[in-house]
Amino acid sequence: MMSSLRIPLYVKSISGTMPCMPRNAVIGVDIGTSSSKGVLVDAGSGDVLRSAVREHAVDRPGPGRFEMDARVWWREFASLSRELTADLDQDGLAVAAVGVSGMGPCVLLTDGHDTPVRPAILYGVDTRSTAQIARLEEELGAEEIVRRCGSGLSSQAAGAKIAWVADEEPEAFADARRLYMPSSWLVRRLTGAYVLDHHSASQCTPLYDTNAQEWYAPWVQRIAPRLELPPLRWSGEAAGAVTLDAAAETGLPAGVPVTTGTIDAWAEAVSVGAQGPGDLMLMYGTTMFLVHTVPGAGLLTSPALWSTVGALPGTRNLAGGMATSGAVTTWLRELFGSPDFAELLRLAEESGPGANGLLMLPYFAGERTPLMDPAARGLIAGLTLSHTRGDLYRAALEGTACGVRHNIEAIEAAGGDIRRIVAVGGGTKGALWTRIVSDVTGRAQEVRATTIGAAYGDALLAAQLAGDARIDDWNPVAEVVRPDPARTAAYDELYGLYRQLYPASADVVHALAARQHR
């Protein structure tokens, strides 16, 4: 598509000078919690040709509140795009398509001119909508919400956060006309299209009917009557093409197609081919996320999980997410004076299984699934004066591994059939964390050659939009992490203690959480 817009390259041949058409490349960009990441990928081979990162911080205006200025999303996208596309002609490359994703579900409300009326409210780590959840459950019926939407209301529900803005910031809500998430905001700026993918919409509980796969007008009118909710498409469908104005800001050629995009965890699943029946994608990131593709077309629901439509047509998911994982290890690294992560992994390896008698509940920002408890808090049990940095770091890795096992058990209790686990994300580096998770869960994990994550999944969807790209050609399996039966047996006892510790401490922890909100 774009070769007609490029100046052809020329090479010498026996018969004279002849044009050499540039190779197609695709761009994927993901707006994450702590950074935005972009990749330039060879559309044919899947090789990552260039990558770039822009780090950022989220705002925390109060306990349980996480926000971000949406202008950062576009500014970082434009910066990444300019870096990724610089001097492509010299390398014989041409951008054929662009894919996008972002953290979510987020709530960015704008007026009719696309000016944000307030900062974007982030996904389930933001727990401000507790009162709205209780009210909506009473008004609409908790069971009816699950029946129609697939999931109950929790801190992950975007619809409840919209209700919070209506209740707590009525002047801002009076000006609100449109709803965006990071991916759809980028699409709007790139193409002018106002669209949202079905998967993201299915996390706008209770505004989306997961059975009919469309906005549910009666509840939309009740909760957000002034909002003009976006038309819905599937993640890999074209939302539009790069406009002349966007091309000037980003360095992209005008006319390049852009995918509709989706939430980062679902793009991560695409990046490692974990959308087949029985697949479970396990994302090691700032938070730990699990996406299970349910065999068959039936809807499975659980009060402990999220039931959503998938990123691809005809798929349904049971999903779980821990509020923190990598966020805890980063917090520890900062407390320790920012030593290198590799050094902390070495110390954790020396600590050994069980972290010398330490047990951590990784609920440092509340907990999402399967507890659905925004007032949960982190807990480190068994501390003595003899414990070291390596013990604490090991306890964090083992605590998150126990959280993964808890979610896996909840998925299977809800009727899920996990046949394969595929790991992805920055936490797969260094091998120790994935090995601990396999030992704690007793499950093998596939690790593919490229574990960059969501941005790579965005690029794959873009390549599929531009032509024919297959995941096994792009990103073959590089290794399989298998559990050690002896360590799994030892961890069974630790996991039993893990499951006991939360209910045993919940009353005290909830009282402390209440004091933090005063």
XYZ file of C-alpha atoms in Angstrom, residues 59-468:
410
model
C -0.319 10.376 39.327
C -1.589 9.221 42.725
C -3.800 12.049 44.002
C -5.005 10.049 47.005
C -5.198 6.559 48.522
C -6.527 4.096 45.980
C -6.433 6.633 43.153
C -4.327 6.288 40.002
C -4.593 8.802 37.181
C -2.697 9.981 34.128
C -2.680 12.980 31.812
C -3.788 11.608 28.430
C -1.671 14.170 26.614
C 1.338 12.072 27.670
C -0.020 9.107 25.672
C -0.024 10.996 22.387
C 3.207 12.858 23.081
C 5.030 9.600 23.770
C 3.490 7.861 20.764
C 4.626 10.659 18.471
C 8.112 10.611 19.959
C 8.395 6.826 19.646
C 7.108 6.887 16.095
C 9.588 9.532 14.988
C 12.440 7.517 16.495
C 11.291 4.238 14.953
C 10.783 5.704 11.470
C 13.896 7.875 11.230
C 15.770 7.319 7.943
C 13.816 4.209 6.975
C 14.556 4.777 3.294
C 18.249 4.277 3.980
C 17.460 0.822 5.359
C 15.161 -0.065 2.466
C 12.046 -0.150 4.659
C 8.517 1.217 4.359
C 5.831 1.281 7.048
C 2.841 -0.785 5.926
C 0.581 -0.572 9.015
C 0.429 0.514 12.650
C -0.950 -1.339 15.682
C -1.726 0.132 19.104
C -2.705 -0.982 22.597
C -2.679 0.350 26.124
C -3.324 -0.333 29.773
C -6.940 -0.735 30.615
C -9.751 -0.556 31.096
C -9.196 3.164 31.660
C -11.695 6.004 31.676
C -10.751 9.107 29.720
C -13.708 11.432 29.340
C -13.559 14.313 26.874
C -15.891 17.020 25.692
C -17.230 17.151 22.147
C -13.965 18.653 20.916
C -11.842 15.840 22.387
C -10.534 17.991 25.217
C -10.204 15.864 28.387
C -12.537 17.033 31.149
C -10.258 15.498 33.797
C -7.223 13.158 33.959
C -7.785 9.574 32.858
C -8.721 7.134 35.641
C -6.692 3.951 35.380
C -7.740 0.317 35.510
C -8.293 -1.962 38.531
C -5.430 -0.523 40.589
C -7.680 2.526 41.030
C -10.210 1.590 43.702
C -12.151 4.849 44.119
C -15.527 3.545 42.883
C -16.437 1.340 45.871
C -19.577 3.323 46.719
C -20.739 3.356 43.096
C -20.238 -0.408 42.840
C -22.440 -0.974 45.899
C -25.143 1.370 44.595
C -25.208 -0.115 41.087
C -25.373 -3.646 42.459
C -28.385 -2.656 44.539
C -30.107 -0.797 41.701
C -29.385 -3.219 38.845
C -28.956 -6.474 40.733
C -25.598 -8.140 41.181
C -26.740 -11.390 39.576
C -28.322 -9.588 36.640
C -25.088 -7.670 36.035
C -23.140 -10.937 35.848
C -25.757 -12.554 33.613
C -25.755 -9.714 31.104
C -22.167 -8.497 31.328
C -20.296 -11.683 32.164
C -18.535 -10.126 35.151
C -19.558 -8.580 38.418
C -18.630 -5.054 39.368
C -15.147 -4.560 40.773
C -12.391 -1.979 40.738
C -11.748 -3.121 37.158
C -15.187 -2.012 35.926
C -14.940 1.131 33.796
C -18.678 1.783 34.034
C -18.479 2.171 37.815
C -15.683 4.729 37.415
C -17.789 6.726 34.989
C -20.480 6.710 37.676
C -17.882 8.002 40.172
C -17.146 11.003 37.959
C -20.884 11.688 37.657
C -21.300 11.565 41.452
C -18.118 13.268 42.628
C -17.274 15.695 39.806
C -20.640 16.713 38.308
C -19.260 19.811 36.575
C -16.671 17.758 34.688
C -19.246 15.083 33.903
C -21.654 17.678 32.530
C -19.065 18.502 29.854
C -18.236 14.864 29.044
C -19.345 13.561 25.648
C -16.879 10.832 24.638
C -15.129 7.873 26.252
C -11.580 6.856 25.371
C -8.953 4.375 26.495
C -5.257 4.687 25.626
C -5.542 2.637 22.418
C -8.676 4.385 21.159
C -7.187 7.784 22.040
C -4.193 7.021 19.835
C -6.507 5.827 17.062
C -8.478 9.057 17.281
C -5.343 11.188 17.061
C -3.905 9.084 14.243
C -6.959 8.603 12.048
C -9.798 10.800 13.289
C -11.900 7.685 13.916
C -13.901 7.389 17.124
C -14.014 3.632 17.764
C -13.370 1.097 20.521
C -12.662 -2.611 20.344
C -15.176 -5.145 21.638
C -12.840 -6.504 24.261
C -12.236 -3.104 25.872
C -15.968 -2.438 25.779
C -16.611 -5.733 27.575
C -14.601 -4.361 30.516
C -16.873 -1.306 30.739
C -19.197 -3.222 33.066
C -22.158 -2.711 33.266
C -22.457 -0.798 29.971
C -21.735 -3.683 27.537
C -23.918 -6.734 26.894
C -21.443 -9.589 26.409
C -24.124 -11.874 24.953
C -25.364 -9.423 22.329
C -21.834 -7.959 21.975
C -23.049 -4.375 21.910
C -23.628 -1.460 24.264
C -26.643 -2.067 26.507
C -28.708 1.069 25.949
C -30.915 0.948 29.098
C -27.936 0.913 31.455
C -25.960 3.372 29.343
C -28.844 5.820 29.630
C -29.032 5.249 33.365
C -25.314 5.674 34.106
C -23.932 7.856 31.318
C -26.833 9.476 29.439
C -24.738 12.265 27.925
C -21.954 10.105 26.574
C -21.797 9.262 22.881
C -20.227 5.833 23.254
C -17.979 4.777 20.361
C -18.905 2.323 17.595
C -17.364 -1.101 18.199
C -14.911 -3.118 16.095
C -12.579 -6.059 16.635
C -8.995 -5.423 17.687
C -7.374 -6.437 14.400
C -9.777 -4.552 12.171
C -8.717 -1.325 10.499
C -9.946 1.743 12.357
C -8.795 4.122 9.631
C -5.654 5.543 8.075
C -3.039 8.026 9.244
C -4.121 11.572 8.437
C -1.891 14.295 7.015
C -1.842 16.111 10.365
C -0.893 12.943 12.257
C 1.771 12.163 9.677
C 3.367 15.562 10.281
C 3.513 14.915 14.031
C 4.627 11.288 13.974
C 6.801 10.850 10.896
C 4.447 8.134 9.613
C 3.393 8.233 5.963
C -0.161 9.492 5.450
C -2.587 6.769 4.437
C -1.028 3.951 6.476
C -3.787 1.757 8.013
C -4.144 1.623 11.815
C -5.669 -1.248 13.778
C -8.524 -0.668 16.207
C -6.254 -1.921 19.007
C -7.080 -3.264 22.453
C -6.024 -3.518 26.099
C -2.370 -4.423 26.671
C -2.823 -7.864 28.231
C -4.851 -9.047 25.252
C -2.237 -7.687 22.857
C 0.345 -9.593 24.921
C -1.652 -12.779 24.337
C -1.577 -12.077 20.606
C 2.201 -11.580 20.766
C 2.758 -15.185 21.883
C -0.115 -16.868 20.075
C -2.119 -17.616 23.214
C -5.647 -17.342 21.813
C -6.365 -21.006 21.090
C -8.952 -22.994 23.057
C -7.435 -23.940 26.414
C -4.562 -21.444 26.217
C -3.598 -19.347 29.225
C -1.457 -16.258 28.737
C 0.525 -15.340 31.849
C 1.845 -11.788 31.697
C 4.777 -10.856 33.935
C 4.674 -7.084 34.259
C 3.941 -4.256 36.677
C 0.877 -6.327 37.448
C 0.416 -10.039 36.825
C -2.338 -10.814 34.347
C -3.891 -14.077 33.180
C -6.069 -14.532 30.091
C -7.624 -17.965 29.470
C -9.315 -18.626 26.141
C -12.371 -20.690 26.969
C -12.862 -23.784 24.813
C -16.166 -23.485 22.930
C -18.405 -20.468 22.492
C -20.153 -20.710 25.859
C -19.963 -17.967 28.467
C -18.284 -18.942 31.728
C -18.729 -16.624 34.699
C -17.288 -16.392 38.179
C -17.593 -13.774 40.929
C -13.830 -14.158 41.415
C -12.842 -13.458 37.788
C -13.664 -11.360 34.737
C -15.504 -12.899 31.836
C -14.925 -10.984 28.613
C -15.123 -11.308 24.888
C -11.713 -11.874 23.340
C -9.539 -9.698 21.164
C -10.410 -11.843 18.145
C -13.907 -12.592 16.791
C -15.516 -15.730 18.151
C -13.368 -15.961 21.302
C -14.290 -15.608 24.947
C -12.004 -15.326 27.938
C -11.851 -15.849 31.643
C -9.329 -13.345 32.934
C -7.615 -12.636 36.207
C -5.293 -9.923 37.337
C -3.213 -9.266 40.421
C -3.013 -5.610 41.427
C 0.772 -5.773 41.817
C 3.640 -8.061 40.896
C 6.528 -6.292 39.196
C 5.408 -3.184 41.063
C 6.411 -4.907 44.328
C 9.837 -5.915 43.051
C 10.412 -2.362 41.812
C 9.336 -1.010 45.199
C 11.814 -3.311 46.936
C 14.584 -2.315 44.559
C 13.971 1.349 45.388
C 13.891 0.626 49.133
C 17.190 -1.198 48.785
C 18.815 1.816 47.141
C 18.176 0.777 43.541
C 20.610 -2.106 43.088
C 20.561 -3.803 39.720
C 17.683 -6.264 39.192
C 20.221 -8.912 38.153
C 21.928 -8.564 41.532
C 18.621 -8.962 43.375
C 17.814 -12.062 41.330
C 21.214 -13.494 42.267
C 20.550 -12.831 45.957
C 17.072 -14.342 45.676
C 18.534 -17.428 44.046
C 20.937 -17.782 46.987
C 18.049 -17.424 49.445
C 16.486 -20.625 48.134
C 12.903 -21.965 48.102
C 10.828 -20.671 50.993
C 12.921 -17.495 51.419
C 14.242 -18.719 54.770
C 10.814 -18.759 56.349
C 9.321 -15.575 54.855
C 5.848 -15.356 53.312
C 4.538 -12.320 51.468
C 0.981 -11.405 50.522
C 1.545 -9.156 47.466
C -1.615 -7.074 47.965
C 0.190 -3.737 48.085
C -2.479 -1.964 46.006
C -5.455 -4.005 47.160
C -6.118 -7.175 45.222
C -8.133 -7.800 42.126
C -8.818 -11.448 41.322
C -9.703 -13.742 42.883
C -10.150 -11.779 46.126
C -11.828 -8.694 44.623
C -10.763 -6.776 47.730
C -9.590 -3.187 47.242
C -8.920 -2.943 50.988
C -6.460 -5.849 51.010
C -2.900 -4.821 51.858
C 0.579 -6.231 51.544
C 1.855 -8.382 54.372
C 5.282 -9.885 55.094
C 5.083 -12.644 57.685
C 7.934 -14.336 59.517
C 10.445 -11.469 59.538
C 13.472 -11.702 61.802
C 16.643 -9.660 62.173
C 18.468 -12.353 60.212
C 16.539 -11.883 56.976
C 18.313 -10.320 54.009
C 17.479 -8.408 50.858
C 17.635 -11.688 48.959
C 15.083 -13.266 51.310
C 12.684 -10.359 50.894
C 13.068 -10.331 47.127
C 12.580 -14.104 46.976
C 9.461 -13.784 49.143
C 8.047 -11.246 46.672
C 8.596 -13.616 43.745
C 7.110 -16.545 45.654
C 4.160 -14.480 46.882
C 3.211 -13.482 43.354
C 3.643 -17.108 42.264
C 1.165 -18.127 44.960
C -1.190 -15.455 43.625
C -0.868 -16.982 40.147
C -1.738 -20.422 41.537
C -4.768 -18.958 43.330
C -5.996 -17.470 40.047
C -5.391 -20.684 38.114
C -7.444 -22.611 40.664
C -10.238 -20.011 40.348
C -10.227 -20.318 36.545
C -10.525 -24.087 36.696
C -13.186 -23.906 39.408
C -15.231 -21.699 37.053
C -15.077 -24.344 34.326
C -11.926 -23.278 32.506
C -9.803 -25.960 30.879
C -6.159 -24.878 30.925
C -4.192 -26.978 28.450
C -1.197 -24.739 27.813
C 0.422 -21.778 29.607
C 2.430 -19.239 27.636
C 4.541 -16.710 29.553
C 5.287 -13.216 28.305
C 6.608 -9.895 29.590
C 9.701 -8.416 31.162
C 9.530 -10.682 34.204
C 10.382 -13.717 32.066
C 13.962 -12.480 31.819
C 16.463 -13.960 34.218
C 14.634 -17.325 34.404
C 14.212 -17.363 38.223
C 10.700 -15.910 38.390
C 9.259 -18.193 35.720
C 10.931 -21.182 37.386
C 9.416 -20.251 40.762
C 5.961 -19.886 39.199
C 6.232 -23.298 37.521
C 7.405 -24.880 40.768
C 4.644 -23.261 42.859
C 1.860 -24.043 40.363
C 3.184 -27.394 39.157
C 2.604 -26.219 35.569
C 4.908 -25.955 32.582
C 5.201 -22.638 30.756
C 6.137 -22.002 27.146
C 8.390 -19.025 26.541
C 8.586 -17.825 22.959
C 11.655 -16.291 21.349
C 10.307 -12.748 21.628
C 8.721 -11.725 24.939
C 8.585 -7.969 24.395
C 4.869 -8.111 24.984
C 1.981 -5.937 23.889
C 3.835 -3.763 21.368
C 4.905 -6.913 19.511
C 1.314 -8.178 19.515
C 0.231 -4.812 18.114
C 2.799 -5.215 15.347
C 1.522 -8.720 14.544
C -2.066 -7.471 14.220
C -0.786 -4.669 12.000
C 1.109 -7.169 9.831
C -2.003 -9.316 9.522
C -3.912 -6.206 8.489
C -1.315 -5.472 5.814
C -0.800 -9.050 4.631
C -0.252 -12.599 5.850
